PDB file of C-alpha atoms and ligand atoms in Angstrom:
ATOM      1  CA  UNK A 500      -1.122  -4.197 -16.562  1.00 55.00           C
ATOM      2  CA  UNK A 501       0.580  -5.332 -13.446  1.00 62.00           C
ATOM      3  CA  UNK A 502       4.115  -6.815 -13.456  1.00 62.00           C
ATOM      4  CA  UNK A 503       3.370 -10.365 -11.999  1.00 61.00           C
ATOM      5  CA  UNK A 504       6.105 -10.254  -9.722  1.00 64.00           C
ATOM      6  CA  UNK A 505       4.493  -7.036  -7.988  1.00 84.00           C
ATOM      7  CA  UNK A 506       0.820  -8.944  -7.856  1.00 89.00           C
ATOM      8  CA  UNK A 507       2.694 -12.080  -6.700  1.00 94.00           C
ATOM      9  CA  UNK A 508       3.918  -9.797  -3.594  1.00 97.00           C
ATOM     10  CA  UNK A 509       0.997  -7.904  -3.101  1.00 97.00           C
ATOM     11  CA  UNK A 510      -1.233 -11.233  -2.986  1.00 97.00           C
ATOM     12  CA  UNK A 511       0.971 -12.058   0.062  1.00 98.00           C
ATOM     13  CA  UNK A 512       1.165  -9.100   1.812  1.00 98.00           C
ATOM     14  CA  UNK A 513      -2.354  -9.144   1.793  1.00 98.00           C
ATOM     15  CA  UNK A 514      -2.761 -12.677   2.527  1.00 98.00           C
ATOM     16  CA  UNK A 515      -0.267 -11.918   5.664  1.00 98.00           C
ATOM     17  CA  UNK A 516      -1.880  -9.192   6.676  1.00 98.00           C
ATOM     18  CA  UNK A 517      -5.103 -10.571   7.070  1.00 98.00           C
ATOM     19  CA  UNK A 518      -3.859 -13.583   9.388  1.00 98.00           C
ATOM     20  CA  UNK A 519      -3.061 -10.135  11.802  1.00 98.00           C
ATOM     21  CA  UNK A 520      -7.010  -9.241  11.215  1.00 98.00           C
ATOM     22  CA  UNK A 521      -8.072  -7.977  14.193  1.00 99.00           C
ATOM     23  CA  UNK A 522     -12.401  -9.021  14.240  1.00 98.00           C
ATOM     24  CA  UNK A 523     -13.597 -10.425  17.328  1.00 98.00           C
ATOM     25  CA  UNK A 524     -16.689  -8.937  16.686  1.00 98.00           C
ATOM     26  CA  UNK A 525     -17.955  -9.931  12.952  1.00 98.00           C
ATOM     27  CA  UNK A 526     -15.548 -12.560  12.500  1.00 98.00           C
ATOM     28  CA  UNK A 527     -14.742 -11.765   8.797  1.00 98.00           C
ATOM     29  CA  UNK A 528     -11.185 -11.296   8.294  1.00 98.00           C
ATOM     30  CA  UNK A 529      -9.988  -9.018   5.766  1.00 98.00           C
ATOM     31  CA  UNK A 530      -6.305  -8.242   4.449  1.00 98.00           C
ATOM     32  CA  UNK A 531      -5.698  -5.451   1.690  1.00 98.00           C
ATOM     33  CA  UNK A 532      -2.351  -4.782   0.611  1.00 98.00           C
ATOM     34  CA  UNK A 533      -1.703  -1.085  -1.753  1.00 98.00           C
ATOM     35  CA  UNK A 534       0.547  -0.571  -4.171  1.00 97.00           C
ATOM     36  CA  UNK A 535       2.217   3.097  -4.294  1.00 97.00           C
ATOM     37  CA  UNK A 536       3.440   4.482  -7.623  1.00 95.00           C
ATOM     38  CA  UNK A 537       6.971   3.658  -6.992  1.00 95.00           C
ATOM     39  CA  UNK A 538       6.720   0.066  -6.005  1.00 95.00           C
ATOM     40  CA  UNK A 539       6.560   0.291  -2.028  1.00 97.00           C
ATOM     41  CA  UNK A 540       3.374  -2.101  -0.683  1.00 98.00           C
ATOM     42  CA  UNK A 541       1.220  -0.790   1.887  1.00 98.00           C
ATOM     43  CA  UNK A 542      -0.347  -3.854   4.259  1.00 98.00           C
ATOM     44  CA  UNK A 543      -3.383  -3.351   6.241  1.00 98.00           C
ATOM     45  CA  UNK A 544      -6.160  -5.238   8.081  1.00 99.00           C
ATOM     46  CA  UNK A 545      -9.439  -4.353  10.116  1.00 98.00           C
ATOM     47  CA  UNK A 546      -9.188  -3.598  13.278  1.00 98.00           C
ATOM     48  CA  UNK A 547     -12.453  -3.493  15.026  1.00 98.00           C
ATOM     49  CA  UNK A 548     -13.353  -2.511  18.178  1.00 98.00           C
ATOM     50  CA  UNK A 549     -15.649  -2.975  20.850  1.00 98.00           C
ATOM     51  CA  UNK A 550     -17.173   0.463  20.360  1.00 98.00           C
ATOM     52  CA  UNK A 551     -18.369  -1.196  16.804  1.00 98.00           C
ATOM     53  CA  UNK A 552     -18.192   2.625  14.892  1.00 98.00           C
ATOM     54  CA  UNK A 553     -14.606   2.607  16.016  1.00 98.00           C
ATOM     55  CA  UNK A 554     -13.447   0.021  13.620  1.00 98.00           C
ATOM     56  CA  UNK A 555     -11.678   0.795  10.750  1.00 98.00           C
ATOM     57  CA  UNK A 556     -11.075  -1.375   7.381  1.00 98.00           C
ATOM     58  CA  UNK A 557      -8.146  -3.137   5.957  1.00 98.00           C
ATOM     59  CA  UNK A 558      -8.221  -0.921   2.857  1.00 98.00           C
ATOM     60  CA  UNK A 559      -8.267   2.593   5.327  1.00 98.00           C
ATOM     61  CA  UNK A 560      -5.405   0.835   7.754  1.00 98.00           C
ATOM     62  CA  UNK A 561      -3.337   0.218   4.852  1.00 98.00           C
ATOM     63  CA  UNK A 562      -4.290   3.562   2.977  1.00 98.00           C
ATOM     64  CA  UNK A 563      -3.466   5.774   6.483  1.00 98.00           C
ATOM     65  CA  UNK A 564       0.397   3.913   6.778  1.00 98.00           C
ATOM     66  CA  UNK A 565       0.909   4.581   3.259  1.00 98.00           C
ATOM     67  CA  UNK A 566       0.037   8.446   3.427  1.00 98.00           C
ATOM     68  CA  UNK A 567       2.259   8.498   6.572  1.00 98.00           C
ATOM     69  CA  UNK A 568       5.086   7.134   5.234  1.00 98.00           C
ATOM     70  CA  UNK A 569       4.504   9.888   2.395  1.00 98.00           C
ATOM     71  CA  UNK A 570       2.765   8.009  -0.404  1.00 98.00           C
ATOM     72  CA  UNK A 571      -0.355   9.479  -2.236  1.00 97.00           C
ATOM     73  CA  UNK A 572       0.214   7.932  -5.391  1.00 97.00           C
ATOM     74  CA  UNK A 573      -1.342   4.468  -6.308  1.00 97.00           C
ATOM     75  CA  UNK A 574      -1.737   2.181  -9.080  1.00 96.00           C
ATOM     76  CA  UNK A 575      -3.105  -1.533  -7.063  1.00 97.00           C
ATOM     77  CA  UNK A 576      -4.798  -2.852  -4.193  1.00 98.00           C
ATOM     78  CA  UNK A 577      -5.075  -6.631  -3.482  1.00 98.00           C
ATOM     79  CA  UNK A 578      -8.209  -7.134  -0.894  1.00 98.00           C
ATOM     80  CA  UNK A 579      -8.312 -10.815   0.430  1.00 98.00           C
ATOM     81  CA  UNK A 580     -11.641 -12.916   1.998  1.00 98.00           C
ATOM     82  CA  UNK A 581     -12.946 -15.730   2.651  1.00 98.00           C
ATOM     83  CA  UNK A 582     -16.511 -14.779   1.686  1.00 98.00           C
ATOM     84  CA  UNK A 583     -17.864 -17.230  -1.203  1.00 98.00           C
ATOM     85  CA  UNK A 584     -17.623 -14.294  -3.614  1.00 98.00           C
ATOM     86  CA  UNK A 585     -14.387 -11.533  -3.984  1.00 98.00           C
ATOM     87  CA  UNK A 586     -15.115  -8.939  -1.823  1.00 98.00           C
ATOM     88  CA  UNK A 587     -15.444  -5.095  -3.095  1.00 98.00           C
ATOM     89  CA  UNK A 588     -14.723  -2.324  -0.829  1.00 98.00           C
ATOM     90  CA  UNK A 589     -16.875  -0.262   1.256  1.00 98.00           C
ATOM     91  CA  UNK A 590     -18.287   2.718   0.192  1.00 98.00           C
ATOM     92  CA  UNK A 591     -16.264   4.885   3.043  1.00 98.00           C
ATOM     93  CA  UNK A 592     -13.134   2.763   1.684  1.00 98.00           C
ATOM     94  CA  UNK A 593     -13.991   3.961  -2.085  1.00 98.00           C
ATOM     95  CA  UNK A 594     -14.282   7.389  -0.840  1.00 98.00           C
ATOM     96  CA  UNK A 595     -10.958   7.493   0.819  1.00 98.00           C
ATOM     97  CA  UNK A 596      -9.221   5.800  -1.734  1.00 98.00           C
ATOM     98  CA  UNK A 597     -10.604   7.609  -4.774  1.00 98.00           C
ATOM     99  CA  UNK A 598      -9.170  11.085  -2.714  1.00 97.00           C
ATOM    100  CA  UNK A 599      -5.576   9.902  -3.871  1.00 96.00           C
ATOM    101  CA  UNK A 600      -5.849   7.596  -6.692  1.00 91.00           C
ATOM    102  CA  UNK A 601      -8.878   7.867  -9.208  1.00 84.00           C
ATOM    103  CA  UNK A 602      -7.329   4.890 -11.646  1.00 93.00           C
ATOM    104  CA  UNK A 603      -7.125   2.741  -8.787  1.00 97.00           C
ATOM    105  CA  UNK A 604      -6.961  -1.113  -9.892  1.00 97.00           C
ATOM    106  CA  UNK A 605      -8.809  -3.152  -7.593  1.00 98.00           C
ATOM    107  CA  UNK A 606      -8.593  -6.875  -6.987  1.00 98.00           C
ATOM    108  CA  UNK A 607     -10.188  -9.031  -4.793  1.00 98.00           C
ATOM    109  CA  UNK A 608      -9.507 -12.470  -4.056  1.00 98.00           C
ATOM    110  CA  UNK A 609     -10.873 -14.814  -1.728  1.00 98.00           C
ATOM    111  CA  UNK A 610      -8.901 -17.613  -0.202  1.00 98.00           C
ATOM    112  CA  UNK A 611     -10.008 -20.591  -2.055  1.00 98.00           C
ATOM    113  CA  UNK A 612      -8.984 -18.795  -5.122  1.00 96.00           C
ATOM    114  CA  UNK A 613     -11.500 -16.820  -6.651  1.00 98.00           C
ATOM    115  CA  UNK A 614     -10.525 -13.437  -8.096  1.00 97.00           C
ATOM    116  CA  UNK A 615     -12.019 -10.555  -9.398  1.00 98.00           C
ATOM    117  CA  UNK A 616     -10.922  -7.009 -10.858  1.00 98.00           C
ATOM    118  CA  UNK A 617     -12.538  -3.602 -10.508  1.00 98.00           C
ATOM    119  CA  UNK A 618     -11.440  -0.265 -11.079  1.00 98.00           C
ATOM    120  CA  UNK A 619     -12.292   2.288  -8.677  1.00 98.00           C
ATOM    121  CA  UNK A 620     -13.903   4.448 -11.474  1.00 97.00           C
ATOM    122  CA  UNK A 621     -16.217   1.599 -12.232  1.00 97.00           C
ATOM    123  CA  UNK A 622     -17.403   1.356  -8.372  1.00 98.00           C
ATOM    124  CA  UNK A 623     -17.236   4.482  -7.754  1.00 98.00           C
ATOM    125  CA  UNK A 624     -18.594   6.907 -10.812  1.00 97.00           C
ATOM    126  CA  UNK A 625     -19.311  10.966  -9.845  1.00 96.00           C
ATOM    127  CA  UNK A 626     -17.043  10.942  -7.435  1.00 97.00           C
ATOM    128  CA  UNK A 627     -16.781  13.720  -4.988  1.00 96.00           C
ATOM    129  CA  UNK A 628     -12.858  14.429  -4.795  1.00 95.00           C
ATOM    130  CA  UNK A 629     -10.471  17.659  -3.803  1.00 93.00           C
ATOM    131  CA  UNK A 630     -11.758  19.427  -7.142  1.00 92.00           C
ATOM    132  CA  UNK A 631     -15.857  19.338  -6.085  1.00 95.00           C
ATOM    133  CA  UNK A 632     -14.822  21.838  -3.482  1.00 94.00           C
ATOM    134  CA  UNK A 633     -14.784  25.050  -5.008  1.00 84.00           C
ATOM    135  CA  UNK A 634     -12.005  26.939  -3.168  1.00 75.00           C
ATOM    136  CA  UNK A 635      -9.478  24.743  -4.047  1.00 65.00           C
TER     137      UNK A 635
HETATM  138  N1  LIG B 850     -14.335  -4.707   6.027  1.00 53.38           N
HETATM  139  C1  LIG B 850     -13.125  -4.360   5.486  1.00 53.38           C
HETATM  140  O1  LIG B 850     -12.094  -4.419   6.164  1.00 53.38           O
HETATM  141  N2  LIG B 850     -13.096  -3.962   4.212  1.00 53.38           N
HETATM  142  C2  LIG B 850     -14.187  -3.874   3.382  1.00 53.38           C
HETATM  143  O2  LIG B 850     -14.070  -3.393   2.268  1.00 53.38           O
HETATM  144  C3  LIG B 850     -15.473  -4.377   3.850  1.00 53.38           C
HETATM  145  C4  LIG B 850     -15.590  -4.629   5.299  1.00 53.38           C
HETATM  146  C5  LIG B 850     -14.390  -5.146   7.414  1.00 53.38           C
HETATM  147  C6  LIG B 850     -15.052  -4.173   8.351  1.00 53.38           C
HETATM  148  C7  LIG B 850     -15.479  -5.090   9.480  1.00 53.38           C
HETATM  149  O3  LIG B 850     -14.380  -5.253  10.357  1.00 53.38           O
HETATM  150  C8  LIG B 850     -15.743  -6.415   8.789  1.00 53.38           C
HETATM  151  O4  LIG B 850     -15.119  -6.334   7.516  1.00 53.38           O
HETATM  152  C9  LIG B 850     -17.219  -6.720   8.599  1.00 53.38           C
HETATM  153  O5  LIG B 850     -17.865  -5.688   7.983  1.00 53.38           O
END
């Protein structure tokens, strides 16, 4: 289970992060903030683009800062809406994820307070990963 002060941190990173949402184009704001192994939190929002394939999601943004800074190992993500309903990731943002963190914890929340948890294993069963290739 999650230390509260660590959610309580992540919810606003996530909630901050979203207000920087870049989405002129569907106009559905999202904020995800990750939690690496050893406390750090990731922020990230989508960032789409006029070229529409060229966007990327909150969850990826804040997946490809933490793997630069040299994270790879992590326990939370807080994603943040304000569809009716939590939001779940993406399939291309459960692939990504599930290549660095199989026991992911996922929880969505939508900004007039609704919440909901996941775990990555649950959305995502059979998972390809680094060990379905064969030469590795
Ligand atoms: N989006 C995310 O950022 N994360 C998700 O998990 C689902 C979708 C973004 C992509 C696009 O900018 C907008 O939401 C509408 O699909």
């Amino acid at each position: 289970m999650i230390a509260t002060p660590h959610l309580q941190a992540l919810r606003d990173a996530a909630v901050q992060a979203r207000a920087r949402a870049y989405a002129p184009y569907s106009r559905f704001q999202v904020g995800a903030a990750l939690l690496s192994a050893d406390g750090t939190i990731f922020p990230g929002c989508n960032v789409e683009n006029s070229s529409y394939p060229a966007g990327i999601c909150a969850e990826r943004g804040a997946l490809a800062a933490a793997v630069a800074a040299g994270h790879r190992v992590f326990s939370h993500v807080v994603i943040i809406t304000e569809a009716e309903h939590p939001t779940p990731p993406c399939g291309v943002c459960r692939q990504a994820l599930v290549e660095f963190s199989s026991q992911l914890e996922i929880i969505s929340v939508t900004t007039a307070g609704a919440e909901t948890i996941w775990s990555l294993a649950d959305l995502l069963p059979s998972p390809f990963t680094p060990q379905s290739l064969p030469h590795l």
